[in-house]
Amino acid sequence: MTTIAILGSGTVARALTGALRRAGHEVLVGSRDPRTAIRAEAGSAVRATGLWEAAGSAELVINALPGSVSVEVLAGLAKALADKVLIDIANATEIDAHGFASAAIYPGSSLAEQLQLSLPAVHVVKTLNTVHASLMGDPSQLAFPPCAFLSGNEARAKGRVAELLGELGWAREWIIDLGDIRTARGPESFVLMVGDLVRALGPVPFGMAIAR
């Protein structure tokens, strides 16, 4: 059992909390408002704490904060995150009038790269940002399997994240290691298609996959 902190208390955090608990892990939810009540899908209460306490108490940390504030907030947690694996699943974009991503906040770079620059003692791994939140812990529900991409500078950190993905139901052949943290730019750009895809397909869960 691993103690995993999810930083953020929105839709993504709620979806992952239940999946991680079913996989046998202890889950802490770090919130900017620690009074926020977080419950797993099964209805079990999950401990909600402040961001610093959650990050400092966990072995693995998942960034599920809004991408627009992630660098600023996580830079303030540098000591609590030092030497840990930070799994970044957020997207940093400007939002249009319909609530969809319209432009990247870090053109020519990526949120994952900016996090790694701001947190040099942390092992940042980008993944899961190309699938709907409901698929992150249950990828087999689609008719065709989606892909989970890995971007990060340290092979051991990416290996640990790949193990965790396997525990969440991701088959090894669905996981693609793209390379170092600079490769996060491609997967992060996928979110710019989401609004058009929702208009074309309707509000159904979907994710990015590579046919081969």
Short mmCIF file of the C-alpha atoms (twelve columns), coordinates in Angstrom:
data_MODEL
# 
_entry.id   MODEL 
# 
loop_
_atom_site.group_PDB 
_atom_site.id 
_atom_site.type_symbol 
_atom_site.label_atom_id 
_atom_site.label_alt_id 
_atom_site.label_comp_id 
_atom_site.label_asym_id 
_atom_site.label_seq_id 
_atom_site.Cartn_x 
_atom_site.Cartn_y 
_atom_site.Cartn_z 
_atom_site.pdbx_PDB_model_num 
ATOM 1   C CA . MET A 1   0.000   0.000  0.000   1 
ATOM 2   C CA . THR A 2   1.269   3.444  -0.958  1 
ATOM 3   C CA . THR A 3   0.160   6.723  0.565   1 
ATOM 4   C CA . ILE A 4   -0.877  8.959  -2.320  1 
ATOM 5   C CA . ALA A 5   -1.787  12.625 -2.083  1 
ATOM 6   C CA . ILE A 6   -4.122  14.191 -4.625  1 
ATOM 7   C CA . LEU A 7   -3.695  17.945 -4.656  1 
ATOM 8   C CA . GLY A 8   -7.006  19.452 -5.704  1 
ATOM 9   C CA . SER A 9   -10.571 18.552 -4.798  1 
ATOM 10  C CA . GLY A 10  -12.505 18.796 -8.055  1 
ATOM 11  C CA . THR A 11  -13.936 16.273 -10.516 1 
ATOM 12  C CA . VAL A 12  -10.585 14.664 -11.325 1 
ATOM 13  C CA . ALA A 13  -9.702  14.226 -7.666  1 
ATOM 14  C CA . ARG A 14  -13.061 12.600 -6.937  1 
ATOM 15  C CA . ALA A 15  -12.707 10.207 -9.869  1 
ATOM 16  C CA . LEU A 16  -9.193  9.127  -8.917  1 
ATOM 17  C CA . THR A 17  -9.832  8.836  -5.189  1 
ATOM 18  C CA . GLY A 18  -12.187 5.892  -5.536  1 
ATOM 19  C CA . ALA A 19  -9.981  4.111  -8.086  1 
ATOM 20  C CA . LEU A 20  -6.851  4.476  -5.970  1 
ATOM 21  C CA . ARG A 21  -8.605  3.221  -2.859  1 
ATOM 22  C CA . ARG A 22  -9.926  0.193  -4.742  1 
ATOM 23  C CA . ALA A 23  -6.345  -0.515 -5.806  1 
ATOM 24  C CA . GLY A 24  -5.425  -0.707 -2.122  1 
ATOM 25  C CA . HIS A 25  -3.777  2.666  -1.553  1 
ATOM 26  C CA . GLU A 26  -4.263  5.178  1.214   1 
ATOM 27  C CA . VAL A 27  -5.415  8.474  -0.271  1 
ATOM 28  C CA . LEU A 28  -5.105  11.976 1.121   1 
ATOM 29  C CA . VAL A 29  -6.791  14.886 -0.616  1 
ATOM 30  C CA . GLY A 30  -5.014  18.187 -0.266  1 
ATOM 31  C CA . SER A 31  -7.290  21.165 -0.723  1 
ATOM 32  C CA . ARG A 32  -6.806  24.909 -0.659  1 
ATOM 33  C CA . ASP A 33  -9.931  24.720 1.505   1 
ATOM 34  C CA . PRO A 34  -9.195  21.716 3.792   1 
ATOM 35  C CA . ARG A 35  -12.757 21.832 5.132   1 
ATOM 36  C CA . THR A 36  -13.913 20.511 1.769   1 
ATOM 37  C CA . ALA A 37  -15.502 17.080 2.195   1 
ATOM 38  C CA . ILE A 38  -14.154 14.488 -0.243  1 
ATOM 39  C CA . ARG A 39  -15.773 11.100 -0.573  1 
ATOM 40  C CA . ALA A 40  -14.706 8.106  -2.617  1 
ATOM 41  C CA . GLU A 41  -17.055 6.649  -5.219  1 
ATOM 42  C CA . ALA A 42  -17.943 3.863  -2.798  1 
ATOM 43  C CA . GLY A 43  -19.071 6.446  -0.272  1 
ATOM 44  C CA . SER A 44  -16.188 6.026  2.168   1 
ATOM 45  C CA . ALA A 45  -14.925 9.207  3.768   1 
ATOM 46  C CA . VAL A 46  -11.479 10.270 2.612   1 
ATOM 47  C CA . ARG A 47  -9.216  12.418 4.740   1 
ATOM 48  C CA . ALA A 48  -9.021  15.987 3.442   1 
ATOM 49  C CA . THR A 49  -6.147  18.162 4.603   1 
ATOM 50  C CA . GLY A 50  -4.290  21.283 3.597   1 
ATOM 51  C CA . LEU A 51  -2.015  21.089 0.573   1 
ATOM 52  C CA . TRP A 52  1.219   21.163 2.573   1 
ATOM 53  C CA . GLU A 53  0.191   18.374 4.954   1 
ATOM 54  C CA . ALA A 54  -0.999  16.156 2.112   1 
ATOM 55  C CA . ALA A 55  2.158   16.650 0.037   1 
ATOM 56  C CA . GLY A 56  4.434   16.111 3.008   1 
ATOM 57  C CA . SER A 57  2.674   12.952 4.198   1 
ATOM 58  C CA . ALA A 58  2.551   11.076 0.881   1 
ATOM 59  C CA . GLU A 59  4.974   8.917  -1.065  1 
ATOM 60  C CA . LEU A 60  3.426   9.840  -4.418  1 
ATOM 61  C CA . VAL A 61  1.716   13.134 -5.216  1 
ATOM 62  C CA . ILE A 62  -0.814  13.825 -7.981  1 
ATOM 63  C CA . ASN A 63  -1.340  17.351 -9.262  1 
ATOM 64  C CA . ALA A 64  -5.063  17.763 -9.927  1 
ATOM 65  C CA . LEU A 65  -5.077  21.512 -9.305  1 
ATOM 66  C CA . PRO A 66  -6.235  23.868 -12.043 1 
ATOM 67  C CA . GLY A 67  -3.393  24.190 -14.512 1 
ATOM 68  C CA . SER A 68  -3.565  27.970 -14.411 1 
ATOM 69  C CA . VAL A 69  -2.448  28.043 -10.756 1 
ATOM 70  C CA . SER A 70  -0.401  24.846 -10.531 1 
ATOM 71  C CA . VAL A 71  3.075   26.359 -10.904 1 
ATOM 72  C CA . GLU A 72  2.459   29.101 -8.357  1 
ATOM 73  C CA . VAL A 73  0.812   26.827 -5.791  1 
ATOM 74  C CA . LEU A 74  3.196   23.892 -6.116  1 
ATOM 75  C CA . ALA A 75  6.295   26.100 -6.030  1 
ATOM 76  C CA . GLY A 76  5.186   27.022 -2.531  1 
ATOM 77  C CA . LEU A 77  5.250   23.333 -1.594  1 
ATOM 78  C CA . ALA A 78  8.807   22.714 -2.830  1 
ATOM 79  C CA . LYS A 79  10.163  21.467 0.508   1 
ATOM 80  C CA . ALA A 80  7.234   19.107 1.053   1 
ATOM 81  C CA . LEU A 81  7.602   17.719 -2.483  1 
ATOM 82  C CA . ALA A 82  11.396  17.352 -2.550  1 
ATOM 83  C CA . ASP A 83  12.652  13.970 -3.846  1 
ATOM 84  C CA . LYS A 84  9.088   12.779 -4.511  1 
ATOM 85  C CA . VAL A 85  7.366   11.766 -7.731  1 
ATOM 86  C CA . LEU A 86  4.843   14.392 -8.807  1 
ATOM 87  C CA . ILE A 87  2.297   13.023 -11.281 1 
ATOM 88  C CA . ASP A 88  1.005   15.968 -13.281 1 
ATOM 89  C CA . ILE A 89  -2.397  15.327 -14.878 1 
ATOM 90  C CA . ALA A 90  -3.470  18.957 -15.292 1 
ATOM 91  C CA . ASN A 91  -3.795  21.139 -18.395 1 
ATOM 92  C CA . ALA A 92  -2.875  24.825 -18.337 1 
ATOM 93  C CA . THR A 93  -5.086  26.693 -20.795 1 
ATOM 94  C CA . GLU A 94  -7.181  29.754 -21.307 1 
ATOM 95  C CA . ILE A 95  -10.909 28.955 -21.215 1 
ATOM 96  C CA . ASP A 96  -13.484 30.172 -23.730 1 
ATOM 97  C CA . ALA A 97  -17.062 31.299 -23.084 1 
ATOM 98  C CA . HIS A 98  -18.276 27.687 -23.323 1 
ATOM 99  C CA . GLY A 99  -15.868 26.363 -20.721 1 
ATOM 100 C CA . PHE A 100 -13.452 24.689 -23.152 1 
ATOM 101 C CA . ALA A 101 -9.718  25.207 -23.618 1 
ATOM 102 C CA . SER A 102 -8.960  27.854 -26.230 1 
ATOM 103 C CA . ALA A 103 -5.195  28.460 -25.952 1 
ATOM 104 C CA . ALA A 104 -2.198  27.158 -24.037 1 
ATOM 105 C CA . ILE A 105 -0.929  29.278 -21.176 1 
ATOM 106 C CA . TYR A 106 2.656   28.155 -21.864 1 
ATOM 107 C CA . PRO A 107 3.098   28.264 -25.656 1 
ATOM 108 C CA . GLY A 108 6.417   26.781 -26.722 1 
ATOM 109 C CA . SER A 109 6.572   24.908 -23.449 1 
ATOM 110 C CA . SER A 110 4.165   22.950 -21.232 1 
ATOM 111 C CA . LEU A 111 2.802   22.940 -17.719 1 
ATOM 112 C CA . ALA A 112 4.911   19.866 -16.909 1 
ATOM 113 C CA . GLU A 113 8.086   21.611 -18.053 1 
ATOM 114 C CA . GLN A 114 7.291   24.705 -16.019 1 
ATOM 115 C CA . LEU A 115 6.648   22.558 -12.955 1 
ATOM 116 C CA . GLN A 116 9.974   20.778 -13.405 1 
ATOM 117 C CA . LEU A 117 11.781  24.110 -13.776 1 
ATOM 118 C CA . SER A 118 10.111  25.448 -10.632 1 
ATOM 119 C CA . LEU A 119 10.685  22.216 -8.688  1 
ATOM 120 C CA . PRO A 120 14.175  20.935 -9.645  1 
ATOM 121 C CA . ALA A 121 14.316  18.545 -6.662  1 
ATOM 122 C CA . VAL A 122 11.022  16.880 -7.678  1 
ATOM 123 C CA . HIS A 123 10.552  14.093 -10.251 1 
ATOM 124 C CA . VAL A 124 7.720   15.380 -12.457 1 
ATOM 125 C CA . VAL A 125 5.926   12.838 -14.669 1 
ATOM 126 C CA . LYS A 126 3.159   13.908 -17.048 1 
ATOM 127 C CA . THR A 127 0.358   11.443 -17.736 1 
ATOM 128 C CA . LEU A 128 -3.431  10.892 -17.973 1 
ATOM 129 C CA . ASN A 129 -4.232  14.400 -19.243 1 
ATOM 130 C CA . THR A 130 -5.489  13.029 -22.590 1 
ATOM 131 C CA . VAL A 131 -8.451  11.074 -21.202 1 
ATOM 132 C CA . HIS A 132 -11.714 12.053 -19.542 1 
ATOM 133 C CA . ALA A 133 -11.557 12.024 -15.749 1 
ATOM 134 C CA . SER A 134 -13.919 9.048  -15.557 1 
ATOM 135 C CA . LEU A 135 -11.453 6.948  -17.596 1 
ATOM 136 C CA . MET A 136 -8.344  7.634  -15.544 1 
ATOM 137 C CA . GLY A 137 -9.118  4.859  -13.096 1 
ATOM 138 C CA . ASP A 138 -11.301 2.770  -15.427 1 
ATOM 139 C CA . PRO A 139 -9.868  2.861  -18.976 1 
ATOM 140 C CA . SER A 140 -11.442 -0.423 -20.082 1 
ATOM 141 C CA . GLN A 141 -14.939 1.073  -20.360 1 
ATOM 142 C CA . LEU A 142 -14.272 2.363  -23.887 1 
ATOM 143 C CA . ALA A 143 -14.849 0.241  -26.991 1 
ATOM 144 C CA . PHE A 144 -11.256 0.920  -28.097 1 
ATOM 145 C CA . PRO A 145 -8.476  1.254  -25.494 1 
ATOM 146 C CA . PRO A 146 -7.052  4.731  -24.958 1 
ATOM 147 C CA . CYS A 147 -3.357  5.476  -24.430 1 
ATOM 148 C CA . ALA A 148 -1.619  6.846  -21.367 1 
ATOM 149 C CA . PHE A 149 1.483   8.825  -22.255 1 
ATOM 150 C CA . LEU A 150 4.474   9.266  -19.956 1 
ATOM 151 C CA . SER A 151 6.825   12.264 -20.083 1 
ATOM 152 C CA . GLY A 152 9.569   12.758 -17.521 1 
ATOM 153 C CA . ASN A 153 13.291  13.083 -17.022 1 
ATOM 154 C CA . GLU A 154 13.847  10.098 -14.736 1 
ATOM 155 C CA . ALA A 155 13.248  6.531  -15.895 1 
ATOM 156 C CA . ARG A 156 12.694  5.215  -12.369 1 
ATOM 157 C CA . ALA A 157 9.992   7.786  -11.671 1 
ATOM 158 C CA . LYS A 158 8.233   6.933  -14.930 1 
ATOM 159 C CA . GLY A 159 8.486   3.252  -14.050 1 
ATOM 160 C CA . ARG A 160 6.759   3.858  -10.722 1 
ATOM 161 C CA . VAL A 161 3.986   5.783  -12.466 1 
ATOM 162 C CA . ALA A 162 3.591   2.987  -15.039 1 
ATOM 163 C CA . GLU A 163 3.173   0.512  -12.160 1 
ATOM 164 C CA . LEU A 164 0.461   2.688  -10.652 1 
ATOM 165 C CA . LEU A 165 -1.316  2.938  -13.999 1 
ATOM 166 C CA . GLY A 166 -1.264  -0.853 -14.213 1 
ATOM 167 C CA . GLU A 167 -2.938  -1.046 -10.816 1 
ATOM 168 C CA . LEU A 168 -5.646  1.274  -12.154 1 
ATOM 169 C CA . GLY A 169 -6.390  -1.025 -15.086 1 
ATOM 170 C CA . TRP A 170 -4.065  0.303  -17.786 1 
ATOM 171 C CA . ALA A 171 -2.598  -2.557 -19.808 1 
ATOM 172 C CA . ARG A 172 1.138   -2.241 -20.427 1 
ATOM 173 C CA . GLU A 173 0.647   -1.962 -24.192 1 
ATOM 174 C CA . TRP A 174 -1.607  1.072  -23.688 1 
ATOM 175 C CA . ILE A 175 1.179   3.002  -21.933 1 
ATOM 176 C CA . ILE A 176 3.630   4.903  -24.162 1 
ATOM 177 C CA . ASP A 177 6.815   6.438  -22.769 1 
ATOM 178 C CA . LEU A 178 7.428   9.490  -24.959 1 
ATOM 179 C CA . GLY A 179 10.740  10.530 -23.408 1 
ATOM 180 C CA . ASP A 180 11.874  13.460 -21.289 1 
ATOM 181 C CA . ILE A 181 9.702   16.202 -19.850 1 
ATOM 182 C CA . ARG A 182 9.822   18.246 -23.086 1 
ATOM 183 C CA . THR A 183 7.637   15.611 -24.738 1 
ATOM 184 C CA . ALA A 184 4.704   16.683 -22.551 1 
ATOM 185 C CA . ARG A 185 4.005   19.454 -25.062 1 
ATOM 186 C CA . GLY A 186 2.251   17.074 -27.473 1 
ATOM 187 C CA . PRO A 187 -0.155  15.439 -25.007 1 
ATOM 188 C CA . GLU A 188 -0.916  18.799 -23.407 1 
ATOM 189 C CA . SER A 189 -1.996  20.193 -26.778 1 
ATOM 190 C CA . PHE A 190 -4.711  17.522 -27.060 1 
ATOM 191 C CA . VAL A 191 -6.966  19.475 -24.716 1 
ATOM 192 C CA . LEU A 192 -7.324  22.152 -27.412 1 
ATOM 193 C CA . MET A 193 -9.339  19.599 -29.446 1 
ATOM 194 C CA . VAL A 194 -11.709 18.684 -26.638 1 
ATOM 195 C CA . GLY A 195 -14.301 21.400 -27.248 1 
ATOM 196 C CA . ASP A 196 -14.605 20.503 -30.937 1 
ATOM 197 C CA . LEU A 197 -14.793 16.786 -30.110 1 
ATOM 198 C CA . VAL A 198 -17.553 17.327 -27.567 1 
ATOM 199 C CA . ARG A 199 -19.512 19.322 -30.120 1 
ATOM 200 C CA . ALA A 200 -19.002 16.534 -32.683 1 
ATOM 201 C CA . LEU A 201 -19.522 13.499 -30.424 1 
ATOM 202 C CA . GLY A 202 -21.619 14.818 -27.584 1 
ATOM 203 C CA . PRO A 203 -20.690 14.785 -23.872 1 
ATOM 204 C CA . VAL A 204 -19.409 11.200 -23.816 1 
ATOM 205 C CA . PRO A 205 -16.165 9.994  -22.204 1 
ATOM 206 C CA . PHE A 206 -13.301 9.699  -24.683 1 
ATOM 207 C CA . GLY A 207 -9.529  9.680  -24.732 1 
ATOM 208 C CA . MET A 208 -6.606  9.866  -27.122 1 
ATOM 209 C CA . ALA A 209 -5.353  6.626  -28.636 1 
ATOM 210 C CA . ILE A 210 -2.635  5.741  -31.154 1 
ATOM 211 C CA . ALA A 211 -3.673  3.216  -33.800 1 
ATOM 212 C CA . ARG A 212 -0.855  0.843  -34.756 1 
# 
